[in-house]
């Protein structure tokens, strides 16, 4: 098969995308490490739980929401549980699954950390986008996420992260 | 200071951005792990070196190009050197710095891996964007990267990743 190399326009967009996503993730992780001693993913887990009724989610649903593999989620939740921010519970209606529940301390950490996190997201990203660009970014990212989660006739391909046990080794 | 919370439009864009970047990095890392046994960052290091005259770069310049901290780059280059894909050399004109050089084997791995990588980038990203959106993505990402690398009067703030020794712990 002939390789469909990137056009010059696509190459420039790809390089800018890789640079921007690295720098943005670095800025966000750094603020959260400084203020709450946790990386962005851990914060996202707490934030996702806080939005649920009773602050609880099945682990499988939490993996789907955070777009990560089950093994990576298990590792993160184990760490958060050790710090007293999340509690694992048995799932009453699905014996194969378990529940992650936000503790009161987890909610307190989230409430204390949220203003600084939002300020960083705003200062690193939204302060540099026009209203029009906010809409463009949403449309582009929604399209990409949809494509990577749907696969023609099968609505969700088996190789989405949260259906896999293992992820590629961490990014260091 | 009053927190400048995100507007509903910004919240939707942010969630879509986080989902898309996680899914895209997962797809790209997975292909590179399968085909070349390395994550995206390692591939980027090889690709950056291959574009240089004599396939060489100072470590400090390589960190700036890949937007990562010096400690993370040192770790990655040490691994690539063990696999025979990169060689470290002393820098003749800057005794405090050292050089990373792509080996012939590194170049061969890159050439063998590039078609599959580009196909994944295309299938995961560009196949789902219109020409107009490619331009929008470039403009948005260039703006974000510029803002995170410039800081008002100082052209490059001291806290960009490649001027720091350590990074936040890896994302697992």
CSV table of C-alpha atoms in Angstrom, one decimal:
chain,number,residue,atom,x,y,z
A,1,UNK,CA,0.0,0.0,0.0
A,2,UNK,CA,1.3,3.4,-0.9
A,3,UNK,CA,1.9,5.5,2.2
A,4,UNK,CA,-0.4,8.5,2.4
A,5,UNK,CA,2.3,11.0,3.7
A,6,UNK,CA,1.1,14.2,5.3
A,7,UNK,CA,0.8,17.3,3.1
A,8,UNK,CA,2.8,20.4,4.2
A,9,UNK,CA,-0.4,21.9,5.8
A,10,UNK,CA,-1.0,18.7,7.7
A,11,UNK,CA,2.6,18.5,8.8
A,12,UNK,CA,2.5,22.0,10.2
A,13,UNK,CA,-0.8,21.3,12.0
A,14,UNK,CA,0.5,18.0,13.4
A,15,UNK,CA,3.7,19.6,14.8
A,16,UNK,CA,1.8,22.5,16.3
A,17,UNK,CA,-0.7,20.0,17.9
A,18,UNK,CA,2.1,17.9,19.4
A,19,UNK,CA,3.9,20.9,20.8
A,20,UNK,CA,0.7,22.5,22.2
A,21,UNK,CA,-0.5,19.3,23.8
A,22,UNK,CA,2.8,18.6,25.5
A,23,UNK,CA,3.2,22.2,26.8
A,24,UNK,CA,-0.4,22.3,28.0
A,25,UNK,CA,-0.3,19.0,29.8
A,26,UNK,CA,3.0,20.0,31.4
A,27,UNK,CA,1.5,23.3,32.7
A,28,UNK,CA,-1.6,21.6,34.0
A,29,UNK,CA,0.2,18.7,35.6
A,30,UNK,CA,2.7,21.1,37.2
A,31,UNK,CA,0.0,23.3,38.8
A,32,UNK,CA,-1.9,20.2,40.1
A,33,UNK,CA,1.3,18.6,41.5
A,34,UNK,CA,2.2,21.8,43.3
A,35,UNK,CA,-1.3,22.5,44.7
A,36,UNK,CA,-2.6,19.0,45.3
A,37,UNK,CA,0.3,16.6,44.8
A,38,UNK,CA,-1.4,14.8,42.0
A,39,UNK,CA,-1.3,14.7,38.2
A,40,UNK,CA,-4.1,15.8,35.9
A,41,UNK,CA,-5.5,12.3,35.5
A,42,UNK,CA,-6.0,11.9,39.2
A,43,UNK,CA,-7.8,15.2,39.4
A,44,UNK,CA,-10.0,14.2,36.5
A,45,UNK,CA,-11.0,11.0,38.4
A,46,UNK,CA,-12.0,13.0,41.4
A,47,UNK,CA,-13.8,15.6,39.2
A,48,UNK,CA,-15.7,12.8,37.4
A,49,UNK,CA,-16.9,11.2,40.6
A,50,UNK,CA,-18.0,14.5,42.1
A,51,UNK,CA,-20.4,15.0,39.2
A,52,UNK,CA,-22.2,11.8,39.8
A,53,UNK,CA,-25.3,11.2,42.0
A,54,UNK,CA,-23.9,10.0,45.4
A,55,UNK,CA,-20.4,10.7,44.0
A,56,UNK,CA,-20.0,7.1,42.8
A,57,UNK,CA,-19.2,5.4,39.5
A,58,UNK,CA,-18.5,1.8,38.4
A,59,UNK,CA,-14.9,1.4,37.6
A,60,UNK,CA,-15.7,0.4,34.0
A,61,UNK,CA,-17.7,3.6,33.5
A,62,UNK,CA,-15.0,5.7,35.1
A,63,UNK,CA,-12.4,4.3,32.7
A,64,UNK,CA,-14.7,5.1,29.8
A,65,UNK,CA,-15.2,8.7,31.0
A,66,UNK,CA,-11.5,9.3,31.6
A,67,UNK,CA,-10.6,7.4,28.3
A,68,UNK,CA,-8.0,5.2,29.9
A,69,UNK,CA,-7.3,1.5,30.3
A,70,UNK,CA,-8.6,-0.5,33.2
A,71,UNK,CA,-5.1,-1.2,34.5
A,72,UNK,CA,-4.2,2.4,34.5
A,73,UNK,CA,-7.4,3.3,36.3
A,74,UNK,CA,-6.9,0.6,38.8
A,75,UNK,CA,-3.4,1.9,39.5
A,76,UNK,CA,-4.6,5.5,39.9
A,77,UNK,CA,-7.6,4.6,42.1
A,78,UNK,CA,-5.4,2.4,44.4
A,79,UNK,CA,-3.1,5.5,44.9
A,80,UNK,CA,-6.1,7.8,45.5
A,81,UNK,CA,-7.5,5.2,48.0
A,82,UNK,CA,-4.3,5.1,49.9
A,83,UNK,CA,-4.5,8.9,50.2
A,84,UNK,CA,-8.1,8.6,51.5
A,85,UNK,CA,-9.6,10.5,48.6
A,86,UNK,CA,-11.5,7.6,47.0
A,87,UNK,CA,-13.0,4.4,48.5
A,88,UNK,CA,-13.6,1.1,46.6
A,89,UNK,CA,-17.0,-0.6,47.2
A,90,UNK,CA,-18.6,-3.7,45.8
A,91,UNK,CA,-21.2,-3.1,43.1
A,92,UNK,CA,-24.6,-4.3,44.3
A,93,UNK,CA,-26.1,-4.9,40.8
A,94,UNK,CA,-23.0,-6.1,38.9
A,95,UNK,CA,-20.9,-8.6,40.9
A,96,UNK,CA,-18.1,-8.5,38.3
A,97,UNK,CA,-17.6,-4.8,38.7
A,98,UNK,CA,-16.6,-2.5,41.6
A,99,UNK,CA,-17.5,1.0,42.5
A,100,UNK,CA,-15.2,4.0,43.1
A,101,UNK,CA,-16.7,6.5,45.6
A,102,UNK,CA,-15.4,10.0,46.3
A,103,UNK,CA,-14.7,10.4,50.1
A,104,UNK,CA,-15.4,13.6,52.0
A,105,UNK,CA,-11.7,14.3,52.0
A,106,UNK,CA,-11.5,13.7,48.3
A,107,UNK,CA,-14.4,16.3,47.8
A,108,UNK,CA,-12.6,18.7,50.0
A,109,UNK,CA,-9.3,18.4,48.1
A,110,UNK,CA,-11.2,18.9,44.8
A,111,UNK,CA,-13.0,22.0,46.1
A,112,UNK,CA,-9.7,23.4,47.3
A,113,UNK,CA,-7.9,22.6,44.1
A,114,UNK,CA,-10.5,23.5,41.5
A,115,UNK,CA,-10.0,27.3,41.4
A,116,UNK,CA,-6.3,27.1,40.7
A,117,UNK,CA,-6.8,24.3,38.1
A,118,UNK,CA,-9.5,26.3,36.3
A,119,UNK,CA,-7.3,29.4,36.4
A,120,UNK,CA,-4.4,27.4,34.8
A,121,UNK,CA,-6.7,26.0,32.1
A,122,UNK,CA,-7.9,29.5,31.4
A,123,UNK,CA,-4.5,31.1,31.4
A,124,UNK,CA,-2.9,28.4,29.3
A,125,UNK,CA,-5.7,27.8,26.8
A,126,UNK,CA,-8.8,29.9,26.8
A,127,UNK,CA,-7.2,33.3,27.3
A,128,UNK,CA,-5.5,32.7,23.9
A,129,UNK,CA,-8.6,31.6,21.9
A,130,UNK,CA,-11.3,33.8,20.4
A,131,UNK,CA,-14.9,32.7,20.9
A,132,UNK,CA,-14.9,31.4,17.4
A,133,UNK,CA,-11.8,29.3,18.1
A,134,UNK,CA,-13.4,27.8,21.2
A,135,UNK,CA,-16.2,26.5,19.0
A,136,UNK,CA,-13.7,25.2,16.4
A,137,UNK,CA,-11.7,23.4,19.0
A,138,UNK,CA,-14.8,21.7,20.4
A,139,UNK,CA,-15.9,20.6,16.9
A,140,UNK,CA,-12.5,19.3,15.9
A,141,UNK,CA,-12.0,17.4,19.2
A,142,UNK,CA,-15.5,16.0,19.3
A,143,UNK,CA,-15.0,14.7,15.7
A,144,UNK,CA,-11.7,13.1,16.6
A,145,UNK,CA,-13.0,11.5,19.8
A,146,UNK,CA,-16.1,10.2,18.1
A,147,UNK,CA,-14.0,8.6,15.3
A,148,UNK,CA,-11.7,7.0,17.7
A,149,UNK,CA,-14.6,5.5,19.7
A,150,UNK,CA,-16.7,4.4,16.8
A,151,UNK,CA,-15.7,2.0,14.2
A,152,UNK,CA,-18.1,1.8,11.3
A,153,UNK,CA,-20.7,-0.8,12.1
A,154,UNK,CA,-19.5,-1.6,15.6
A,155,UNK,CA,-20.5,1.4,17.7
A,156,UNK,CA,-17.5,0.9,20.1
A,157,UNK,CA,-14.4,-1.0,18.8
A,158,UNK,CA,-12.8,-3.4,21.2
A,159,UNK,CA,-9.6,-1.6,21.2
A,160,UNK,CA,-10.7,1.6,22.9
A,161,UNK,CA,-8.6,2.1,26.0
A,162,UNK,CA,-11.3,1.2,28.6
A,163,UNK,CA,-12.0,-2.1,27.0
A,164,UNK,CA,-8.3,-3.1,27.2
A,165,UNK,CA,-6.5,-4.2,30.3
A,166,UNK,CA,-3.1,-2.8,29.5
A,167,UNK,CA,-1.9,0.5,28.1
A,168,UNK,CA,1.3,1.4,26.4
A,169,UNK,CA,4.0,2.0,29.0
A,170,UNK,CA,3.8,5.5,30.5
A,171,UNK,CA,5.0,8.4,28.5
A,172,UNK,CA,8.4,9.0,30.2
B,1,UNK,CA,-9.4,36.7,43.6
B,2,UNK,CA,-12.6,35.6,42.1
B,3,UNK,CA,-12.3,32.4,40.1
B,4,UNK,CA,-12.9,32.8,36.5
B,5,UNK,CA,-14.9,29.6,36.0
B,6,UNK,CA,-15.3,28.2,32.5
B,7,UNK,CA,-18.3,29.1,30.5
B,8,UNK,CA,-20.5,26.3,29.3
B,9,UNK,CA,-19.0,26.6,25.8
B,10,UNK,CA,-15.5,26.5,27.2
B,11,UNK,CA,-16.4,23.5,29.4
B,12,UNK,CA,-17.6,21.5,26.4
B,13,UNK,CA,-14.5,22.4,24.4
B,14,UNK,CA,-12.2,21.4,27.3
B,15,UNK,CA,-13.9,18.1,27.9
B,16,UNK,CA,-13.7,17.3,24.1
B,17,UNK,CA,-10.1,18.4,24.1
B,18,UNK,CA,-9.1,16.1,27.0
B,19,UNK,CA,-11.0,13.1,25.5
B,20,UNK,CA,-9.6,13.6,22.0
B,21,UNK,CA,-6.0,14.1,23.2
B,22,UNK,CA,-6.1,11.0,25.5
B,23,UNK,CA,-7.6,8.8,22.7
B,24,UNK,CA,-5.2,10.1,20.0
B,25,UNK,CA,-2.1,9.6,22.2
B,26,UNK,CA,-3.3,6.1,23.1
B,27,UNK,CA,-3.8,5.2,19.4
B,28,UNK,CA,-0.5,6.5,18.4
B,29,UNK,CA,1.5,5.0,21.3
B,30,UNK,CA,-0.2,1.7,20.7
B,31,UNK,CA,0.8,1.5,17.0
B,32,UNK,CA,4.4,2.6,17.8
B,33,UNK,CA,4.7,0.1,20.6
B,34,UNK,CA,3.4,-2.7,18.3
B,35,UNK,CA,5.5,-1.8,15.3
B,36,UNK,CA,8.7,-0.5,16.9
B,37,UNK,CA,8.5,-1.2,20.7
B,38,UNK,CA,8.6,2.4,21.6
B,39,UNK,CA,6.2,5.2,22.7
B,40,UNK,CA,5.5,8.3,20.7
B,41,UNK,CA,8.0,10.4,22.5
B,42,UNK,CA,10.9,8.1,21.6
B,43,UNK,CA,9.8,8.1,18.0
B,44,UNK,CA,9.7,11.9,18.0
B,45,UNK,CA,13.3,12.0,19.3
B,46,UNK,CA,14.5,9.8,16.4
B,47,UNK,CA,12.4,11.9,13.9
B,48,UNK,CA,13.8,15.2,15.2
B,49,UNK,CA,17.4,13.9,14.9
B,50,UNK,CA,16.8,12.6,11.4
B,51,UNK,CA,15.8,16.1,10.2
B,52,UNK,CA,19.1,17.6,11.3
B,53,UNK,CA,22.3,18.0,9.3
B,54,UNK,CA,24.5,15.0,10.2
B,55,UNK,CA,21.5,13.7,12.3
B,56,UNK,CA,22.8,15.4,15.4
B,57,UNK,CA,21.4,17.8,18.0
B,58,UNK,CA,22.6,19.2,21.3
B,59,UNK,CA,20.5,17.6,24.1
B,60,UNK,CA,19.3,21.1,25.2
B,61,UNK,CA,18.0,21.8,21.7
B,62,UNK,CA,16.4,18.3,21.4
B,63,UNK,CA,14.6,19.0,24.7
B,64,UNK,CA,13.3,22.3,23.4
B,65,UNK,CA,12.1,20.7,20.1
B,66,UNK,CA,10.3,17.8,21.9
B,67,UNK,CA,9.0,20.2,24.6
B,68,UNK,CA,10.1,18.0,27.5
B,69,UNK,CA,12.3,18.4,30.6
B,70,UNK,CA,16.0,17.6,30.5
B,71,UNK,CA,15.5,14.7,33.0
B,72,UNK,CA,12.8,13.1,30.8
B,73,UNK,CA,15.0,13.5,27.7
B,74,UNK,CA,18.0,12.1,29.4
B,75,UNK,CA,16.0,9.1,30.5
B,76,UNK,CA,14.6,8.5,27.0
B,77,UNK,CA,18.0,9.0,25.3
B,78,UNK,CA,19.6,6.5,27.7
B,79,UNK,CA,17.0,3.9,26.7
B,80,UNK,CA,17.4,4.6,23.0
B,81,UNK,CA,21.2,4.4,23.4
B,82,UNK,CA,20.9,1.0,25.0
B,83,UNK,CA,18.9,-0.2,22.0
B,84,UNK,CA,21.6,1.2,19.7
B,85,UNK,CA,19.3,3.7,18.1
B,86,UNK,CA,21.1,6.9,19.4
B,87,UNK,CA,24.6,7.6,20.4
B,88,UNK,CA,25.8,10.3,22.9
B,89,UNK,CA,28.8,12.4,22.0
B,90,UNK,CA,30.6,15.3,23.6
B,91,UNK,CA,29.8,18.7,22.1
B,92,UNK,CA,32.9,20.3,20.6
B,93,UNK,CA,31.8,23.9,20.9
B,94,UNK,CA,29.9,23.7,24.2
B,95,UNK,CA,31.6,21.7,26.9
B,96,UNK,CA,28.6,21.8,29.2
B,97,UNK,CA,26.4,20.2,26.7
B,98,UNK,CA,26.3,16.9,24.9
B,99,UNK,CA,25.1,15.7,21.6
B,100,UNK,CA,22.6,13.0,20.6
B,101,UNK,CA,23.3,11.4,17.3
B,102,UNK,CA,21.0,9.1,15.3
B,103,UNK,CA,22.8,5.8,14.5
B,104,UNK,CA,22.4,4.0,11.3
B,105,UNK,CA,20.2,1.4,13.1
B,106,UNK,CA,18.1,4.3,14.5
B,107,UNK,CA,17.6,5.7,11.0
B,108,UNK,CA,16.6,2.2,9.7
B,109,UNK,CA,14.1,1.8,12.5
B,110,UNK,CA,12.7,5.2,11.8
B,111,UNK,CA,12.4,4.5,8.0
B,112,UNK,CA,10.7,1.2,8.7
B,113,UNK,CA,8.3,2.6,11.2
B,114,UNK,CA,7.4,5.9,9.6
B,115,UNK,CA,4.7,4.6,7.1
B,116,UNK,CA,2.7,2.9,9.8
B,117,UNK,CA,3.0,5.9,12.1
B,118,UNK,CA,1.9,8.4,9.4
B,119,UNK,CA,-1.0,6.1,8.5
B,120,UNK,CA,-2.1,6.1,12.1
B,121,UNK,CA,-1.9,9.9,12.4
B,122,UNK,CA,-3.9,10.2,9.2
B,123,UNK,CA,-6.5,7.6,10.2
B,124,UNK,CA,-6.9,8.9,13.7
B,125,UNK,CA,-6.8,12.6,13.0
B,126,UNK,CA,-6.6,14.1,9.5
B,127,UNK,CA,-9.2,11.7,7.9
B,128,UNK,CA,-11.7,13.3,10.2
B,129,UNK,CA,-10.8,17.0,9.5
B,130,UNK,CA,-11.8,19.2,6.6
B,131,UNK,CA,-9.1,21.3,5.0
B,132,UNK,CA,-10.5,24.3,6.8
B,133,UNK,CA,-10.2,22.5,10.1
B,134,UNK,CA,-6.6,21.5,9.5
B,135,UNK,CA,-5.9,25.3,9.2
B,136,UNK,CA,-8.0,26.0,12.4
B,137,UNK,CA,-6.2,23.3,14.3
B,138,UNK,CA,-2.8,24.7,13.3
B,139,UNK,CA,-3.7,28.2,14.2
B,140,UNK,CA,-5.2,27.2,17.6
B,141,UNK,CA,-2.2,25.0,18.5
B,142,UNK,CA,0.4,27.5,17.3
B,143,UNK,CA,-1.2,30.2,19.5
B,144,UNK,CA,-1.3,28.0,22.6
B,145,UNK,CA,2.3,26.8,22.1
B,146,UNK,CA,3.5,30.4,21.6
B,147,UNK,CA,1.7,31.6,24.7
B,148,UNK,CA,3.1,28.9,26.8
B,149,UNK,CA,6.6,29.5,25.6
B,150,UNK,CA,6.6,33.3,25.8
B,151,UNK,CA,5.8,35.3,28.8
B,152,UNK,CA,5.3,39.0,28.1
B,153,UNK,CA,8.7,40.7,28.2
B,154,UNK,CA,10.8,37.7,28.7
B,155,UNK,CA,10.8,35.8,25.4
B,156,UNK,CA,11.1,32.4,27.1
B,157,UNK,CA,10.0,31.9,30.7
B,158,UNK,CA,12.3,29.9,32.9
B,159,UNK,CA,9.6,27.3,33.6
B,160,UNK,CA,9.2,25.9,30.1
B,161,UNK,CA,9.9,22.2,30.3
B,162,UNK,CA,13.3,22.1,28.7
B,163,UNK,CA,14.7,24.6,31.1
B,164,UNK,CA,13.7,22.5,34.1
B,165,UNK,CA,15.4,19.5,35.3
B,166,UNK,CA,12.4,17.6,36.5
B,167,UNK,CA,9.0,17.0,35.2
B,168,UNK,CA,5.8,16.0,37.0
B,169,UNK,CA,5.7,12.2,37.6
B,170,UNK,CA,4.7,10.3,34.5
B,171,UNK,CA,1.0,10.2,33.6
B,172,UNK,CA,0.2,6.7,34.9
